[in-house]
Amino acid sequence: MSLSRIKEAVANKKMICQKCNRPVQKFEKYAETIDAVRDGFNIQEIESHATRVTLICNNDGCDWKERTEYWDNYIVD
Ligand SMILES: [Zn+2]
């Protein structure tokens, strides 16, 4: 679900580079996150629906690259 949202945002040029403000050209998915949280002696696995991606600007003269799970903040409507 979130992966298709990323794909769509990149395809529609709505994922914006934070350095040059042009649309990000590429992304690499690196993980669906399942966060393990230490709670005293127990380890709780908390499933989160975040998808971490590496956003790659790839526009001329811009080398911006960011690994983030807050990619949602970079999508403009
Ligand atoms: Zn850029």
PDB file of C-alpha atoms and ligand atoms in Angstrom:
ATOM      1  CA  MET A   1       0.000   0.000   0.000  1.00  0.00           C
ATOM      2  CA  SER A   2       2.589   2.554   1.019  1.00  0.00           C
ATOM      3  CA  LEU A   3       4.954   1.264  -1.638  1.00  0.00           C
ATOM      4  CA  SER A   4       2.406   1.941  -4.338  1.00  0.00           C
ATOM      5  CA  ARG A   5       1.941   5.408  -2.898  1.00  0.00           C
ATOM      6  CA  ILE A   6       5.670   6.043  -3.256  1.00  0.00           C
ATOM      7  CA  LYS A   7       5.673   4.687  -6.804  1.00  0.00           C
ATOM      8  CA  GLU A   8       2.734   6.841  -7.722  1.00  0.00           C
ATOM      9  CA  ALA A   9       4.238   9.959  -6.166  1.00  0.00           C
ATOM     10  CA  VAL A  10       7.520   9.464  -8.029  1.00  0.00           C
ATOM     11  CA  ALA A  11       5.723   8.702 -11.292  1.00  0.00           C
ATOM     12  CA  ASN A  12       3.566  11.791 -10.920  1.00  0.00           C
ATOM     13  CA  LYS A  13       6.552  13.930  -9.922  1.00  0.00           C
ATOM     14  CA  LYS A  14       5.102  14.701  -6.530  1.00  0.00           C
ATOM     15  CA  MET A  15       8.021  13.404  -4.510  1.00  0.00           C
ATOM     16  CA  ILE A  16      10.146  16.493  -4.092  1.00  0.00           C
ATOM     17  CA  CYS A  17      13.885  16.651  -3.549  1.00  0.00           C
ATOM     18  CA  GLN A  18      14.725  18.572  -0.382  1.00  0.00           C
ATOM     19  CA  LYS A  19      17.857  20.025  -1.910  1.00  0.00           C
ATOM     20  CA  CYS A  20      16.910  21.268  -5.382  1.00  0.00           C
ATOM     21  CA  ASN A  21      13.116  21.179  -5.109  1.00  0.00           C
ATOM     22  CA  ARG A  22      12.740  19.231  -8.298  1.00  0.00           C
ATOM     23  CA  PRO A  23      10.903  15.933  -8.484  1.00  0.00           C
ATOM     24  CA  VAL A  24      12.814  12.930  -7.272  1.00  0.00           C
ATOM     25  CA  GLN A  25      13.561  10.565 -10.151  1.00  0.00           C
ATOM     26  CA  LYS A  26      14.188   7.309  -8.395  1.00  0.00           C
ATOM     27  CA  PHE A  27      13.720   5.376  -5.231  1.00  0.00           C
ATOM     28  CA  GLU A  28      14.954   2.141  -3.805  1.00  0.00           C
ATOM     29  CA  LYS A  29      12.908   0.255  -1.358  1.00  0.00           C
ATOM     30  CA  TYR A  30      14.920  -1.208   1.443  1.00  0.00           C
ATOM     31  CA  ALA A  31      12.572  -2.478   4.074  1.00  0.00           C
ATOM     32  CA  GLU A  32       9.171  -2.859   5.446  1.00  0.00           C
ATOM     33  CA  THR A  33       9.764  -2.089   9.041  1.00  0.00           C
ATOM     34  CA  ILE A  34       8.885  -4.247  11.922  1.00  0.00           C
ATOM     35  CA  ASP A  35      10.289  -2.532  14.904  1.00  0.00           C
ATOM     36  CA  ALA A  36      11.406  -4.469  17.887  1.00  0.00           C
ATOM     37  CA  VAL A  37      11.159  -2.459  21.029  1.00  0.00           C
ATOM     38  CA  ARG A  38      12.915  -3.405  24.199  1.00  0.00           C
ATOM     39  CA  ASP A  39      10.636  -3.184  27.132  1.00  0.00           C
ATOM     40  CA  GLY A  40      12.557  -4.190  30.243  1.00  0.00           C
ATOM     41  CA  PHE A  41      13.466  -7.825  29.737  1.00  0.00           C
ATOM     42  CA  ASN A  42      10.903  -8.385  27.092  1.00  0.00           C
ATOM     43  CA  ILE A  43      11.242  -7.596  23.488  1.00  0.00           C
ATOM     44  CA  GLN A  44       8.017  -6.585  21.922  1.00  0.00           C
ATOM     45  CA  GLU A  45       7.638  -6.662  18.255  1.00  0.00           C
ATOM     46  CA  ILE A  46       5.611  -3.807  17.064  1.00  0.00           C
ATOM     47  CA  GLU A  47       4.465  -3.951  13.552  1.00  0.00           C
ATOM     48  CA  SER A  48       4.545  -0.634  11.901  1.00  0.00           C
ATOM     49  CA  HIS A  49       3.326   0.071   8.440  1.00  0.00           C
ATOM     50  CA  ALA A  50       6.180   2.315   7.597  1.00  0.00           C
ATOM     51  CA  THR A  51       8.123   1.564   4.488  1.00  0.00           C
ATOM     52  CA  ARG A  52      11.673   2.771   4.447  1.00  0.00           C
ATOM     53  CA  VAL A  53      12.997   3.896   1.146  1.00  0.00           C
ATOM     54  CA  THR A  54      16.040   5.535  -0.269  1.00  0.00           C
ATOM     55  CA  LEU A  55      14.964   8.491  -2.338  1.00  0.00           C
ATOM     56  CA  ILE A  56      17.367   9.428  -5.073  1.00  0.00           C
ATOM     57  CA  CYS A  57      16.991  12.811  -6.691  1.00  0.00           C
ATOM     58  CA  ASN A  58      19.042  11.995  -9.792  1.00  0.00           C
ATOM     59  CA  ASN A  59      18.432  15.387 -11.379  1.00  0.00           C
ATOM     60  CA  ASP A  60      21.349  17.107 -13.118  1.00  0.00           C
ATOM     61  CA  GLY A  61      23.798  18.581 -10.651  1.00  0.00           C
ATOM     62  CA  CYS A  62      22.019  17.221  -7.611  1.00  0.00           C
ATOM     63  CA  ASP A  63      23.270  14.316  -5.573  1.00  0.00           C
ATOM     64  CA  TRP A  64      20.576  14.317  -2.914  1.00  0.00           C
ATOM     65  CA  LYS A  65      19.843  10.930  -1.538  1.00  0.00           C
ATOM     66  CA  GLU A  66      17.904  10.163   1.567  1.00  0.00           C
ATOM     67  CA  ARG A  67      17.027   7.030   3.403  1.00  0.00           C
ATOM     68  CA  THR A  68      13.836   7.677   5.238  1.00  0.00           C
ATOM     69  CA  GLU A  69      10.590   6.322   6.489  1.00  0.00           C
ATOM     70  CA  TYR A  70       9.108   9.786   6.576  1.00  0.00           C
ATOM     71  CA  TRP A  71       8.951  10.075   2.817  1.00  0.00           C
ATOM     72  CA  ASP A  72       5.344  11.074   3.191  1.00  0.00           C
ATOM     73  CA  ASN A  73       6.577  14.533   4.193  1.00  0.00           C
ATOM     74  CA  TYR A  74       8.202  14.952   0.793  1.00  0.00           C
ATOM     75  CA  ILE A  75       5.073  14.370  -1.218  1.00  0.00           C
ATOM     76  CA  VAL A  76       3.292  17.461  -2.399  1.00  0.00           C
ATOM     77  CA  ASP A  77      -0.289  17.506  -3.498  1.00  0.00           C
TER      78      ASP A  77
HETATM   79 ZN    ZN B   1      17.676  17.322  -6.059  1.00  0.00          ZN
END
